Coordinates of C-alpha atoms and ligand atoms in Angstrom, one line a residue:
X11 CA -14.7 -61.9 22.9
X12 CA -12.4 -59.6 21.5
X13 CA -12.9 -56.5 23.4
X14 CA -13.1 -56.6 27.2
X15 CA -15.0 -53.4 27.8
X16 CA -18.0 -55.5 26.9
X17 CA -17.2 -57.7 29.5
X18 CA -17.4 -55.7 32.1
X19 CA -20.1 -54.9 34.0
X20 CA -19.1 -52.0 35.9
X21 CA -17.2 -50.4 32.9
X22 CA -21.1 -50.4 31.2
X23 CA -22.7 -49.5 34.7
X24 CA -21.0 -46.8 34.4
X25 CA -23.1 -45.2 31.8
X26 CA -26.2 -45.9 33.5
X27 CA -24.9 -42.8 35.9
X28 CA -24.3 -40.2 33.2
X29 CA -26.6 -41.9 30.6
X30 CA -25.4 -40.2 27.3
X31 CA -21.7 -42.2 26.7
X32 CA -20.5 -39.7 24.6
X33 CA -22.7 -37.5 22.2
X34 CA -20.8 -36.2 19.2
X35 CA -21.4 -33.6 17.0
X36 CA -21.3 -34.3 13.3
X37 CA -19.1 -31.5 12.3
X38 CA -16.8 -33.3 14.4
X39 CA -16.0 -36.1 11.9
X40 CA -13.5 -34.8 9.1
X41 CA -15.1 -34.1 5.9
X42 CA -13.1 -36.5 4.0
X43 CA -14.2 -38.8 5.7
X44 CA -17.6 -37.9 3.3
X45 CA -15.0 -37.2 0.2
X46 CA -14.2 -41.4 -0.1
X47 CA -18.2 -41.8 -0.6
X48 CA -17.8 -41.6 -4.3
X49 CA -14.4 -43.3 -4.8
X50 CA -14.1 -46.4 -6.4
X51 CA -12.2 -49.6 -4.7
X52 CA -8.7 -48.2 -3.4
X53 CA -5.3 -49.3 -5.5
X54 CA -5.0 -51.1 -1.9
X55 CA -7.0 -54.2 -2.4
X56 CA -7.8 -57.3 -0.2
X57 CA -5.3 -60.0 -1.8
X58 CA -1.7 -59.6 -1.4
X59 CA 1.1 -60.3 -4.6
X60 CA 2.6 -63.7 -4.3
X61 CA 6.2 -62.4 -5.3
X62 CA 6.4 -60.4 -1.7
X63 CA 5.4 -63.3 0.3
X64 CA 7.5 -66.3 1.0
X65 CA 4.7 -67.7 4.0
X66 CA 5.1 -70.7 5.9
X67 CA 1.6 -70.8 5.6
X68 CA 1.6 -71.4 1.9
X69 CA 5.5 -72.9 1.5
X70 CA 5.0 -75.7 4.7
X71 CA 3.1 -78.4 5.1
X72 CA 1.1 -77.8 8.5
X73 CA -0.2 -80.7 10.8
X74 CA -4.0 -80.6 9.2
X75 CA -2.8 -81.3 6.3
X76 CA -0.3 -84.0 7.4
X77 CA -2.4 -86.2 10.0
X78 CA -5.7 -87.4 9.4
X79 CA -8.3 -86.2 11.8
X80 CA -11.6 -87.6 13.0
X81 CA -13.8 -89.9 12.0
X82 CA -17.1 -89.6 11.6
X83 CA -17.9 -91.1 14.6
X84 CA -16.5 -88.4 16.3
X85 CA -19.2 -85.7 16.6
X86 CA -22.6 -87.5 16.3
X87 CA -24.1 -83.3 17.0
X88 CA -21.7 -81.2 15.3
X89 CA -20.2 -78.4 17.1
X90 CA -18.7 -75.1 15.6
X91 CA -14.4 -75.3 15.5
X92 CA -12.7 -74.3 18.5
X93 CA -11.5 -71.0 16.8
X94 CA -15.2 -70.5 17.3
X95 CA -15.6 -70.4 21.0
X96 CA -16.3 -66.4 21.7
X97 CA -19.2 -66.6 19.5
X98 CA -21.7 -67.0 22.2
X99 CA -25.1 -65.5 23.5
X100 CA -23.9 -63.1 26.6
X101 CA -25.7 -61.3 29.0
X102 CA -25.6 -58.2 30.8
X103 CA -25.2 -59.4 34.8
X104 CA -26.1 -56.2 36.3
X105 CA -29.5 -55.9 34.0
X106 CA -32.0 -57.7 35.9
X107 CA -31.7 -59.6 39.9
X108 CA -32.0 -63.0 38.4
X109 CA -30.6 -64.9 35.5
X110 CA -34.2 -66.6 35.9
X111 CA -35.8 -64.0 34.3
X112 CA -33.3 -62.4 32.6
X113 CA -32.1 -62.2 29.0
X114 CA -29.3 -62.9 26.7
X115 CA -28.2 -61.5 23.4
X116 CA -27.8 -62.9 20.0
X117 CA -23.8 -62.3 18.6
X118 CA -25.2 -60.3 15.8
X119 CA -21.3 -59.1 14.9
X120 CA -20.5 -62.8 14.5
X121 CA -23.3 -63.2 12.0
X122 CA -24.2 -63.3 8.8
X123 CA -26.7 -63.8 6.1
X124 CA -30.1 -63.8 7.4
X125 CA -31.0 -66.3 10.1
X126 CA -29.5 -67.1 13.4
X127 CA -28.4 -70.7 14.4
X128 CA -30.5 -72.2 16.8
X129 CA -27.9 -71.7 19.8
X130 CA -27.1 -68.9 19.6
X131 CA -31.0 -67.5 19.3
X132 CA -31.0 -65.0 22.2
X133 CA -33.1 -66.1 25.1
X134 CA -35.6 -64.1 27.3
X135 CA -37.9 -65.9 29.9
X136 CA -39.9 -65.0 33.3
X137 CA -39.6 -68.2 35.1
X138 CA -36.3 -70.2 33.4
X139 CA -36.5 -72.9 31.1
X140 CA -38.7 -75.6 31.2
X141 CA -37.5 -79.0 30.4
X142 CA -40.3 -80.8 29.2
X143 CA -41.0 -84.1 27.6
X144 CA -43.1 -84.1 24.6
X145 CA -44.9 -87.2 25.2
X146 CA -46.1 -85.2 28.5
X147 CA -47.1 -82.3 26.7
X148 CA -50.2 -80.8 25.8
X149 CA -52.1 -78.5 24.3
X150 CA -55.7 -77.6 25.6
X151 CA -58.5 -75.1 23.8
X152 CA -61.5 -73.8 25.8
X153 CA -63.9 -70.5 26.4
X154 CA -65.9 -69.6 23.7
X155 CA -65.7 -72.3 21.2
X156 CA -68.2 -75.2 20.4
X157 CA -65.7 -77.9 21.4
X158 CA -62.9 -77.9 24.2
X159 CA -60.3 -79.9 22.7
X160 CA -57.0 -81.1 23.9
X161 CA -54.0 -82.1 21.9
X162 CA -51.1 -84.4 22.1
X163 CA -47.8 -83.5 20.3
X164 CA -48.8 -86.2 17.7
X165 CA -52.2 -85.2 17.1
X166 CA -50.8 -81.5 16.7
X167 CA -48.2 -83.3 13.7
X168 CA -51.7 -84.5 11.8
X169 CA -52.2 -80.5 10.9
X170 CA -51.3 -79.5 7.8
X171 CA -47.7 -77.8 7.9
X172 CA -46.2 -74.8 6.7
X173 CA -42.2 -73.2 6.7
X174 CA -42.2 -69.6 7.4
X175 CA -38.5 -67.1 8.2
X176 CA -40.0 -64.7 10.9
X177 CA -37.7 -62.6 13.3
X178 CA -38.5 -62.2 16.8
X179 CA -37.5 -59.1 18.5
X180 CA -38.3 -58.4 22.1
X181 CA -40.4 -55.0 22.4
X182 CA -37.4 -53.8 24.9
X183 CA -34.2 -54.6 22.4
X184 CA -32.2 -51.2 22.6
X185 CA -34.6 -50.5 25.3
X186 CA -31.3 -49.2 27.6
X187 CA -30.3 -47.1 25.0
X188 CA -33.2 -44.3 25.2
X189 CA -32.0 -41.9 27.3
X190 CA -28.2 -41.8 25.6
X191 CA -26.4 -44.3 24.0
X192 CA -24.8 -46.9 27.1
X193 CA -23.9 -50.5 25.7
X194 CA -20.8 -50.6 23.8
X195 CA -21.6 -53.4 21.0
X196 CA -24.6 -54.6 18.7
X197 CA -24.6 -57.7 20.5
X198 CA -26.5 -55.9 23.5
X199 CA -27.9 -52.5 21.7
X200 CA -29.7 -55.1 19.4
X201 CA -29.0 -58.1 20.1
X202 CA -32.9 -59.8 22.0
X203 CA -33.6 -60.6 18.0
X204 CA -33.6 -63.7 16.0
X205 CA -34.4 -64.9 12.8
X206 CA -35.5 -68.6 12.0
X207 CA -37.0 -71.0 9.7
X208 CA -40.2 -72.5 11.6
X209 CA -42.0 -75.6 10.2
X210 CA -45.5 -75.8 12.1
X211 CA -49.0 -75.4 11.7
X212 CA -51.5 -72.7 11.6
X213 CA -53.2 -71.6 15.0
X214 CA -56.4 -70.9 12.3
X215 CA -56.9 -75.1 11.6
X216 CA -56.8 -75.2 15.3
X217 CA -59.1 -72.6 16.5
X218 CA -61.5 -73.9 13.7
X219 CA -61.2 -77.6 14.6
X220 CA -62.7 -76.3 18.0
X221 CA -65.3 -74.0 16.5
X222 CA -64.8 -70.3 17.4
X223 CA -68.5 -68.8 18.9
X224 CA -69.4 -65.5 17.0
X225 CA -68.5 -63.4 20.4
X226 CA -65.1 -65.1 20.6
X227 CA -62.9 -62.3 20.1
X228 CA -59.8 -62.7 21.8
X229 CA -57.6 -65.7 22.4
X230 CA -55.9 -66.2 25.4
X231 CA -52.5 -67.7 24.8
X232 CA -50.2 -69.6 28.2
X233 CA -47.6 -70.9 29.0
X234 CA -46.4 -74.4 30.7
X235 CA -43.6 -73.0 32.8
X236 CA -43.4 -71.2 35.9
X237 CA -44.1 -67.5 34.9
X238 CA -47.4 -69.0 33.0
X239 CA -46.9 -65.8 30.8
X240 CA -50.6 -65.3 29.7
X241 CA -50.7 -62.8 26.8
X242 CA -54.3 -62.3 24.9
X243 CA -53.9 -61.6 21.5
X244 CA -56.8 -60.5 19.1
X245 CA -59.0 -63.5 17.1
X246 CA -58.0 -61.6 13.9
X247 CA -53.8 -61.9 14.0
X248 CA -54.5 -65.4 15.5
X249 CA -56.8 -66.9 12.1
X250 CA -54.5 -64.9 9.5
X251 CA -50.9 -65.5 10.1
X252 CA -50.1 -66.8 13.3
X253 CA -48.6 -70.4 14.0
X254 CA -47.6 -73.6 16.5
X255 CA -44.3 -74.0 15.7
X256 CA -42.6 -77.3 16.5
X257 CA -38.9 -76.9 14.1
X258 CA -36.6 -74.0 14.0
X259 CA -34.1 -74.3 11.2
X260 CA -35.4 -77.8 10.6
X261 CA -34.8 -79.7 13.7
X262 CA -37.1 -79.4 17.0
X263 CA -37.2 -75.9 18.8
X264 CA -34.8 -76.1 21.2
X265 CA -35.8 -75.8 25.2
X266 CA -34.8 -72.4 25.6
X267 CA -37.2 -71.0 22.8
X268 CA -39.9 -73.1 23.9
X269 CA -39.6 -77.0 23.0
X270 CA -42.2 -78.9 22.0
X271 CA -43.9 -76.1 20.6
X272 CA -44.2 -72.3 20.9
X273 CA -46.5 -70.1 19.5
X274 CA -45.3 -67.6 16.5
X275 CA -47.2 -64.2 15.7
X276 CA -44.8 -63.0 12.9
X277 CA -43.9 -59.1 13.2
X278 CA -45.3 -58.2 16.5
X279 CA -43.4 -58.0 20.0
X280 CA -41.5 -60.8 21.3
X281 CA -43.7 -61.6 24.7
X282 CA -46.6 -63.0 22.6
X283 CA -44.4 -65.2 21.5
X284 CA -45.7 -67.7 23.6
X285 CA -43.2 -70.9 24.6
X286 CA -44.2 -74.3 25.7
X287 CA -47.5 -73.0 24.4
X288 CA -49.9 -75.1 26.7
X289 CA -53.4 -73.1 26.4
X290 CA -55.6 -70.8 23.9
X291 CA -58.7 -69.8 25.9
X292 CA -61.1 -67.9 23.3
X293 CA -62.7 -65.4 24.7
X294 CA -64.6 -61.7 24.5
X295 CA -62.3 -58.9 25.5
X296 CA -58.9 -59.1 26.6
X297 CA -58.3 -60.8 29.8
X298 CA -57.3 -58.8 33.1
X299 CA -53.6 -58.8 32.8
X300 CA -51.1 -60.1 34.9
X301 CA -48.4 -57.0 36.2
X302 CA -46.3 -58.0 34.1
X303 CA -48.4 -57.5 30.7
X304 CA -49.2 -54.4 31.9
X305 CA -45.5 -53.1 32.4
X306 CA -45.5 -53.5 28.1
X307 CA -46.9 -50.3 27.2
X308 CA -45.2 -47.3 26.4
X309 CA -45.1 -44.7 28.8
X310 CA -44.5 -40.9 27.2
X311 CA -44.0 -37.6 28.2
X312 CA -46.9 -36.8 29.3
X313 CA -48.0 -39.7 31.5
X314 CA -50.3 -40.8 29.0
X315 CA -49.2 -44.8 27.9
X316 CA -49.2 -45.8 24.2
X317 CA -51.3 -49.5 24.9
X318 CA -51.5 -52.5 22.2
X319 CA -48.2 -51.4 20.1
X320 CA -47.8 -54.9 18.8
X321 CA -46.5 -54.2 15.4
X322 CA -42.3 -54.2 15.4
X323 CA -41.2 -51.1 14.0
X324 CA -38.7 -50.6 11.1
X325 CA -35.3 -50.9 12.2
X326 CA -31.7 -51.6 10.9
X327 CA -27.9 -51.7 12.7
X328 CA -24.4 -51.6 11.5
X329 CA -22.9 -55.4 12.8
X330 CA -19.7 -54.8 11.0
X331 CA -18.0 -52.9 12.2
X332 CA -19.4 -52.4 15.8
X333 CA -17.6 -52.0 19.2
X334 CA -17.0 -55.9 19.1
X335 CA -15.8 -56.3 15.5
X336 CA -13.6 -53.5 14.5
X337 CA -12.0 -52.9 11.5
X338 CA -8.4 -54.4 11.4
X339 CA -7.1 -54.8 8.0
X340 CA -6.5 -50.6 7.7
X341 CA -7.7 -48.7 5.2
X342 CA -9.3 -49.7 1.4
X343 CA -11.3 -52.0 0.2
X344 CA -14.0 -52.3 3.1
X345 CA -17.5 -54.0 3.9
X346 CA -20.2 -52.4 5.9
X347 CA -22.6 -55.0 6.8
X348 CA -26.2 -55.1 8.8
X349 CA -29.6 -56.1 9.2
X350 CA -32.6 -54.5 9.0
X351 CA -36.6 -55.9 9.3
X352 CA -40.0 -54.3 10.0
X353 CA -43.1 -56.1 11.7
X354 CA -45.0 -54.6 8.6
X355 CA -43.8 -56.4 5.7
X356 CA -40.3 -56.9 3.6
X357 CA -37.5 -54.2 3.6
X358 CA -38.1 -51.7 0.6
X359 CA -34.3 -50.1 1.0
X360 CA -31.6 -49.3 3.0
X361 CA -29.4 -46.2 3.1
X362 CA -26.0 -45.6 4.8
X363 CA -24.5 -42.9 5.8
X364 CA -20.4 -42.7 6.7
X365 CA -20.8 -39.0 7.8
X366 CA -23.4 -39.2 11.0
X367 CA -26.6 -38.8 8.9
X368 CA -25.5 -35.9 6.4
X369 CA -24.9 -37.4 3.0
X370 CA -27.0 -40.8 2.3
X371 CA -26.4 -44.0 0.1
X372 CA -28.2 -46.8 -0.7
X373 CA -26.9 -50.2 0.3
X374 CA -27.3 -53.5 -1.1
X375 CA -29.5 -55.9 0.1
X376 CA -28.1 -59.5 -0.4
X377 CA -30.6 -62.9 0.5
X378 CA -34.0 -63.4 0.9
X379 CA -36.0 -60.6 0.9
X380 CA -38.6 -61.9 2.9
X381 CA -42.4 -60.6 4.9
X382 CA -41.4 -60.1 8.2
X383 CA -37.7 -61.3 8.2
X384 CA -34.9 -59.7 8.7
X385 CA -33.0 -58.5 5.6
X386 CA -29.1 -58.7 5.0
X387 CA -27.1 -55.7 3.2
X388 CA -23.7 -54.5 2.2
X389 CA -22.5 -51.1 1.7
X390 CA -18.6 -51.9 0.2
X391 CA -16.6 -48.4 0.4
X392 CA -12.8 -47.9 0.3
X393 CA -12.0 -46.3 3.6
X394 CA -9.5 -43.9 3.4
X395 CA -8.5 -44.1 7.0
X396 CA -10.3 -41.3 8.3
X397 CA -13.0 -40.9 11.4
X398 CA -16.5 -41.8 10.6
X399 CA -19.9 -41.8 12.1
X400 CA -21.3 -44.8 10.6
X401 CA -25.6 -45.4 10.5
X402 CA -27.7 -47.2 8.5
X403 CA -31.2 -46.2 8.0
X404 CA -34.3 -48.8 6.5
X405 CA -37.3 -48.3 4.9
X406 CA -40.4 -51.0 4.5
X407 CA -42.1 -51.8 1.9
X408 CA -45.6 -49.6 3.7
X409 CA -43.0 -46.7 3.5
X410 CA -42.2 -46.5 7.3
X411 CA -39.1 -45.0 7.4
X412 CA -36.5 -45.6 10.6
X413 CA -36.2 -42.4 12.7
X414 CA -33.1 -40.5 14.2
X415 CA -33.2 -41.2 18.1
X416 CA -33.8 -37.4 18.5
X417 CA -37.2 -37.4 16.0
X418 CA -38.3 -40.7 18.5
X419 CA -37.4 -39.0 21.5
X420 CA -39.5 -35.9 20.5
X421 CA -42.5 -38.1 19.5
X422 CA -42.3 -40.6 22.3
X423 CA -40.2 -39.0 25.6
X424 CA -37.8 -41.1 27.4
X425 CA -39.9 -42.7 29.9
X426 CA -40.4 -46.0 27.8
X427 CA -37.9 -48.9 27.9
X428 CA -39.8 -50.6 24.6
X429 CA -40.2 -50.1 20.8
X430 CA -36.9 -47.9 20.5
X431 CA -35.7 -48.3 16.7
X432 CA -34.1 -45.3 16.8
X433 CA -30.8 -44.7 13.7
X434 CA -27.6 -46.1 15.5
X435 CA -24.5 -44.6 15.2
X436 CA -20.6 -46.1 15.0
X437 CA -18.2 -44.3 15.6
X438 CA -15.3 -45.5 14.0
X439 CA -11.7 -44.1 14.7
X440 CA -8.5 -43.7 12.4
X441 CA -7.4 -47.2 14.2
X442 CA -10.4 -48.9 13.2
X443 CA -11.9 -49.3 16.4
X444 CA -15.6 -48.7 17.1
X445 CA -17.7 -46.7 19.9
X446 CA -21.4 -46.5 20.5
X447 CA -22.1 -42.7 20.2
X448 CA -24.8 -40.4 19.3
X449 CA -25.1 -37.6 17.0
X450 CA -27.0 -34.5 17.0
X451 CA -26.8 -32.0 14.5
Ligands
LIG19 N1 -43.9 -69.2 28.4 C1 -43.1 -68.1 28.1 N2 -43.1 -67.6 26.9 C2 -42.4 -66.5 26.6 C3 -41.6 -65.9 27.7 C4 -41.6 -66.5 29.0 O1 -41.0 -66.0 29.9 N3 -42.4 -67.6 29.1 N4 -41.0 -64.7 27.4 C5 -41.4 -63.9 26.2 C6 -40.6 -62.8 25.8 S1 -40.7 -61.4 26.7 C7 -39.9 -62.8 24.7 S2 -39.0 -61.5 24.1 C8 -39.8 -64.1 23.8 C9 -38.3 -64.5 23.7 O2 -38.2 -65.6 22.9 P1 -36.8 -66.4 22.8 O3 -36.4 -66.8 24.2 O4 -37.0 -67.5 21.8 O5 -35.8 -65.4 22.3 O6 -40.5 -65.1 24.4 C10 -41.7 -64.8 25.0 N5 -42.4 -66.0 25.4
LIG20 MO1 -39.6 -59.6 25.5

């Protein structure tokens, strides 16, 4: 990792103290830094003119060049190259008592495009990970259905399959940034999502293989490992669009996201998510939940708690640049680069703004534009060297449109720890490096 303040616990503890880091005020950032908006790319481009350059790296042979290497015996599971090594999930140690039911965060600054290799898929479970054999594994339906039915791993493979790109994003991502902004990268503002391929089957050939009863209107859905992580989840999402996944990117989940098979309900909050998905029980109302169900509401201002807010909101970061990947090449020719999903649908458009939320443009959204995924753009500017408050702003395709933190805070208080997909903010000084700030106007 290149910068060591993430590293540190007690340098990020810090902020939990005096909970706003640093609130700026957007008057604060030099208006020029609004004049390069309109500029083309600067006479300083990306390449550099051979004449002024005699580089060892061009002029000498170097050793990978001269020696063979490995053979492909060597690395029967490819591994990333060395020069790799930082890009890795992390955690936060002073977050939660236990790294047993803790959390890590996906590198989202190391990233691109749109989904996330498998290891480095951020990881968030109640009871650790459960190594399980899939020959011993299986699934089991009961309540209110004509048959109970239980399924081995093979007989799960005889269901017609389908390969769907879904993000997952826990309900409490940003969740330590609602009361002032505290973690000082996008790796742990926004880092409890990920974005996969799954190949599976549909929960809807299941539940109709056992024969739902008219009064079943909930399903049950647990786990095999020690937190059991019961979540009920209404009949409807459950026969339109939700599945038993067994393949993420094309090879087997792996055991941290829930190997043999998890269950996938595409745009709602992560903890439904159920992994090594042992049991639906159908049923009529939503089952007594367990404490720790009942800690994922959304508490507001008033006391009252916002209960059943599955759907993922609309939401976009800036990963370049961020705290952890600063600009280092000076001014010119520059690329702003992010993500952005919704749990209602495909991205319609995403705007950037270099000035802390004043002037708007629209960015470029590059990849699959996909229901439910996460979306890729570029905004490519020409920096001219100045300050900036950097933010990036999405839209869905329903017309949900992301909100400043201030506008959530008003609506929702700051009692809540979940569903914060508040506008983040950069800021990014005349050296290029990156802070997580707020703005208000
Ligand atoms: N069986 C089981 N399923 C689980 C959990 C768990 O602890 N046990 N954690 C849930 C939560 S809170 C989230 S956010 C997602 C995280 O999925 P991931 O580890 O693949 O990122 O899994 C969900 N499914
Ligand atoms: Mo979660």
């Amino acid at each position: 990792m290149k910068n060591e303040e993430t590293d540190n616990p007690r340098r990020n503890g810090e902020g939990l103290e005096n909970p706003s880091r640093r609130t700026l005020l957007r008057g604060g950032v030099a208006a020029a830094g609004g004049a390069a908006l309109a500029a083309g790319l600067a006479a300083r481009g990306a390449g550099a003119a051979i004449s002024q350059h005699a580089d060892p790296l061009i002029t000498d042979v170097q050793d990978w060049n001269r020696y063979p290497g490995d053979g492909v015996d060597a690395r029967p599971y490819g591994l990333p190259s060395q020069y790799e090594k930082d890009v890795v999930r992390r955690d936060v140690p002073w977050l939660t008592a236990d790294s047993k039911s803790s959390v890590n965060f996906t590198p989202l600054h190391e990233l691109d495009g749109i989904i996330t290799p498998n290891g480095l898929c951020f990881e968030r479970h109640h009871g650790g990970i459960a190594e399980i054999n899939p020959v011993d594994h299986r699934l089991m339906i009961n309540g209110l259905v004509d048959n109970e039915l239980v399924f081995t791993m093979e007989d799960l493979k005889r269901f017609p399959r389908e390969n769907r790109v879904y993000f997952l994003e826990c309900a409490a991502n940003s969740g330590m940034e609602w009361r002032g902004s505290q973690l000082n990268g996008c790796q742990f503002t926004h880092g409890m999502v990920h974005n996969v391929m799954y190949t599976g089957i549909r929960v809807r050939d299941l539940l109709n293989e056992a024969g739902v009863k008219p009064e079943g209107k909930w399903v049950l859905a647990e786990g095999a490992d020690p937190s059991l992580m019961t979540r009920s989840i209404p009949i409807e999402k459950m026969m339109d669009d939700c599945m038993v996944a067994f393949k993420m990117n094309g090879e087997a989940l792996r055991e941290e996201q829930g190997y043999p098979i998890r269950l996938v309900v595409p745009g709602w909050e992560g903890n439904m998510w159920i992994k090594w998905l042992r049991r639906f029980e159908v049923g009529d109302q939503p089952w007594q939940q367990r404490e720790e169900t009942s800690k994922y509401t959304d508490l507001l201002a008033d006391g009252q708690a916002r209960r059943f807010t599955w759907e993922m909101d609309v939401k976009s970061v800036i990963t370049n640049p961020s705290p952890q990947a600063p600009i280092t090449h000076g001014k010119g020719q520059t690329v702003i680069t992010g993500l952005a999903w919704s749990g209602r649908g495909k991205i319609a458009r995403v705007d950037v703004s270099l000035d802390g939320g004043r002037n708007w443009q629209e960015a470029r959204i590059d990849g699959p534009s996909l229901d439910k995924s996460v979306h890729r753009f570029y905004f490519d500017f020409d920096w001219d060297g100045s300050e900036l408050l950097i933010q990036s702003r999405a839209m869905d395709e329903q017309g949900f449109i992301q909100p400043s933190k201030d506008e959530l805070r008003a609506a929702r208080g700051t009692n809540s720890i979940y569903h914060n997909n508040g506008i983040q903010t950069w800021y990014i000084k005349q050296d290029g490096s990156a802070e997580n700030v707020e703005v208000s106007s």
